[in-house]
N, CA, C and O of each residue as an XYZ file, in Angstrom:
236
protein
N      12.851      1.807     -4.438
C      12.297      1.233     -5.696
C      11.599     -0.046     -5.484
O      12.058     -0.881     -4.705
N      10.531     -0.232     -6.131
C       9.770     -1.498     -5.977
C       9.911     -2.192     -7.213
O      10.063     -1.581     -8.271
N       9.862     -3.605     -7.130
C       9.838     -4.388     -8.383
C       8.615     -4.148     -9.202
O       7.525     -3.910     -8.684
N       8.820     -4.216    -10.536
C       7.602     -4.029    -11.440
C       6.606     -5.092    -10.971
O       6.904     -6.128    -10.378
N       5.262     -4.649    -11.355
C       4.315     -5.536    -11.042
C       2.950     -5.004    -10.683
O       2.837     -3.785    -10.556
N       1.913     -5.775    -10.507
C       0.532     -5.370    -10.052
C       0.422     -5.627     -8.485
O       0.718     -6.732     -8.033
N       0.052     -4.738     -7.781
C      -0.077     -4.894     -6.336
C      -1.440     -4.504     -5.730
O      -2.133     -3.721     -6.381
N      -1.862     -4.932     -4.641
C      -2.983     -4.443     -3.950
C      -2.717     -3.871     -2.543
O      -2.067     -4.520     -1.722
N      -3.207     -2.690     -2.279
C      -2.950     -2.074     -1.070
C      -4.271     -1.974     -0.254
O      -5.377     -1.807     -0.768
N      -4.040     -2.089      1.014
C      -5.194     -2.002      1.813
C      -5.108     -0.820      2.845
O      -4.133     -0.720      3.590
N      -6.078      0.012      2.868
C      -6.031      1.177      3.794
C      -5.990      0.671      5.368
O      -6.783     -0.167      5.798
N      -5.031      1.248      6.113
C      -4.984      0.807      7.481
C      -6.321      1.259      8.220
O      -7.027      0.370      8.697
N      -6.664      2.442      8.329
C      -7.930      2.896      8.992
C      -8.317      4.188      8.166
O      -7.508      5.073      7.889
N      -9.661      4.186      7.805
C     -10.077      5.323      6.932
C      -9.492      5.195      5.723
O      -9.429      4.096      5.171
N      -8.990      6.324      5.169
C      -8.322      6.662      3.783
C      -6.912      6.211      3.905
O      -6.212      6.400      4.900
N      -6.505      5.529      2.689
C      -5.052      5.344      2.388
C      -4.701      6.156      1.296
O      -5.569      6.799      0.706
N      -3.386      6.197      0.929
C      -2.842      6.972     -0.077
C      -1.716      6.186     -0.858
O      -0.816      5.604     -0.251
N      -1.810      6.199     -2.205
C      -0.730      5.563     -2.911
C      -0.257      6.518     -3.929
O      -1.074      7.200     -4.548
N       1.034      6.612     -4.148
C       1.564      7.499     -5.189
C       2.646      6.782     -6.031
O       3.628      6.304     -5.464
N       2.506      6.705     -7.240
C       3.495      6.096     -8.209
C       4.535      7.158     -8.614
O       4.108      8.050     -9.346
N       5.691      7.199     -8.294
C       6.611      8.260     -8.644
C       7.572      7.985     -9.654
O       7.900      6.811     -9.829
N       8.105      8.941    -10.389
C       9.127      8.694    -11.486
C      10.487      8.553    -11.023
O      11.394      8.161    -11.757
N      10.666      8.937     -9.558
C      11.976      8.646     -9.055
C      11.761      8.655     -7.619
O      10.627      8.534     -7.156
N      12.887      8.806     -6.823
C      12.791      8.931     -5.411
C      12.053     10.059     -4.886
O      12.116     11.152     -5.449
N      11.314      9.859     -3.784
C      10.398     10.897     -3.274
C      11.223     12.018     -2.958
O      12.334     11.876     -2.448
N      10.657     13.283     -3.279
C      11.445     14.489     -3.079
C      12.232     14.928     -4.258
O      12.738     16.049     -4.289
N      12.346     14.093     -5.209
C      13.200     14.387     -6.430
C      12.447     13.883     -7.683
O      13.086     13.532     -8.675
N      11.213     13.849     -7.654
C      10.511     13.193     -8.865
C       9.151     13.875     -9.030
O       8.751     14.766     -8.280
N       8.439     13.358    -10.127
C       7.201     13.685    -10.432
C       6.215     12.641    -10.139
O       6.595     11.476    -10.259
N       4.988     12.877     -9.768
C       3.913     11.952     -9.411
C       3.485     11.445    -10.805
O       3.114     12.250    -11.658
N       3.530     10.185    -11.033
C       2.988      9.602    -12.279
C       1.432      9.282    -12.243
O       0.657      9.451    -13.184
N       1.133      8.812    -11.044
C      -0.240      8.552    -10.769
C      -0.456      8.454     -9.201
O       0.409      7.886     -8.533
N      -1.586      8.990     -8.588
C      -1.810      8.796     -7.168
C      -3.391      8.680     -6.923
O      -4.247      9.040     -7.731
N      -3.617      8.132     -5.700
C      -5.074      7.872     -5.515
C      -5.218      7.907     -3.955
O      -4.335      7.434     -3.240
N      -6.356      8.480     -3.446
C      -6.712      8.310     -2.009
C      -7.810      7.258     -2.110
O      -8.660      7.329     -2.998
N      -7.796      6.361     -1.277
C      -8.709      5.247     -1.318
C      -9.088      4.713      0.078
O      -8.384      4.863      1.077
N     -10.275      4.074      0.043
C     -10.600      3.405      1.399
C     -10.806      1.895      0.844
O     -11.145      1.599     -0.302
N     -10.544      1.066      1.839
C     -10.600     -0.397      1.559
C      -9.387     -0.903      0.812
O      -8.253     -0.762      1.268
N      -9.652     -1.525     -0.399
C      -8.503     -2.104     -1.169
C      -8.382     -1.224     -2.434
O      -9.334     -0.565     -2.852
N      -7.146     -1.245     -3.033
C      -6.931     -0.491     -4.179
C      -5.669     -1.168     -4.918
O      -4.579     -1.267     -4.356
N      -5.928     -1.651     -6.304
C      -5.096     -2.301     -7.103
C      -4.307     -1.214     -8.014
O      -4.896     -0.276     -8.552
N      -3.033     -1.420     -8.120
C      -2.242     -0.507     -8.862
C      -1.062     -1.270     -9.501
O      -0.681     -2.346     -9.041
N      -0.484     -0.671    -10.598
C       0.613     -1.312    -11.264
C       1.929     -0.331    -11.295
O       1.849      0.844    -11.651
N       2.968     -0.865    -10.941
C       4.293     -0.188    -11.011
C       5.025     -0.703    -12.143
O       5.092     -1.913    -12.359
N       5.635      0.258    -12.953
C       6.480     -0.044    -14.134
C       7.939     -0.153    -13.651
O       8.238      0.286    -12.540
N       8.864     -0.732    -14.463
C      10.333     -0.702    -14.273
C      10.718      0.761    -14.053
O      10.323      1.658    -14.798
N      11.562      0.974    -12.923
C      12.131      2.240    -12.700
C      11.321      3.270    -11.997
O      11.798      4.381    -11.768
N      10.003      2.912    -11.616
C       9.185      3.768    -10.763
C       9.243      3.467     -9.354
O       9.536      2.330     -8.987
N       8.981      4.427     -8.502
C       8.915      4.188     -7.094
C       7.622      4.379     -6.502
O       6.739      4.949     -7.143
N       7.428      3.948     -5.320
C       6.039      3.863     -4.626
C       6.012      4.708     -3.224
O       6.954      4.633     -2.435
N       5.031      5.399     -3.013
C       4.925      5.992     -1.753
C       3.510      5.675     -1.224
O       2.488      5.973     -1.842
N       3.534      5.029      0.004
C       2.319      4.555      0.662
C       2.024      5.501      1.830
O       3.022      5.998      2.351
N       0.853      5.830      2.324
C       0.605      6.603      3.632
C      -0.742      5.839      4.086
O      -1.710      5.680      3.341
N      -0.668      5.437      5.281
C      -1.873      4.805      6.050
C      -2.334      3.546      5.223
O      -3.536      3.279      5.218
N      -1.466      2.772      4.538
C      -1.868      1.629      3.785
C      -0.679      0.597      3.725
O       0.498      0.947      3.813
N      -1.078     -0.662      3.574
C      -0.043     -1.700      3.536
C      -0.311     -2.450      2.195
O      -1.416     -2.456      1.653
N       0.744     -3.054      1.727
C       0.691     -3.922      0.551
C       0.312     -5.262      0.975
O       0.963     -5.802      1.869
N      -0.750     -5.903      0.387
C      -1.196     -7.156      0.660
C      -0.049     -8.263      0.277
O       0.529     -8.120     -0.801
N       0.258     -9.247      1.039
C       1.199    -10.241      0.682
C       0.484    -11.415     -0.002
O       1.130    -12.389     -0.392
């Protein structure tokens, strides 16, 4: 689980993927998802989980 808030992810190379999930991966529904290149801003609500592929959250 990730703390609630607004985050920015950067694609490592080419396209990145972010999915906001209603629970742990494999046992939940996708609330929102996006394939992106460059930077992508998203908001996670209390109780939601995050899945990132080929991307990193900016510090």
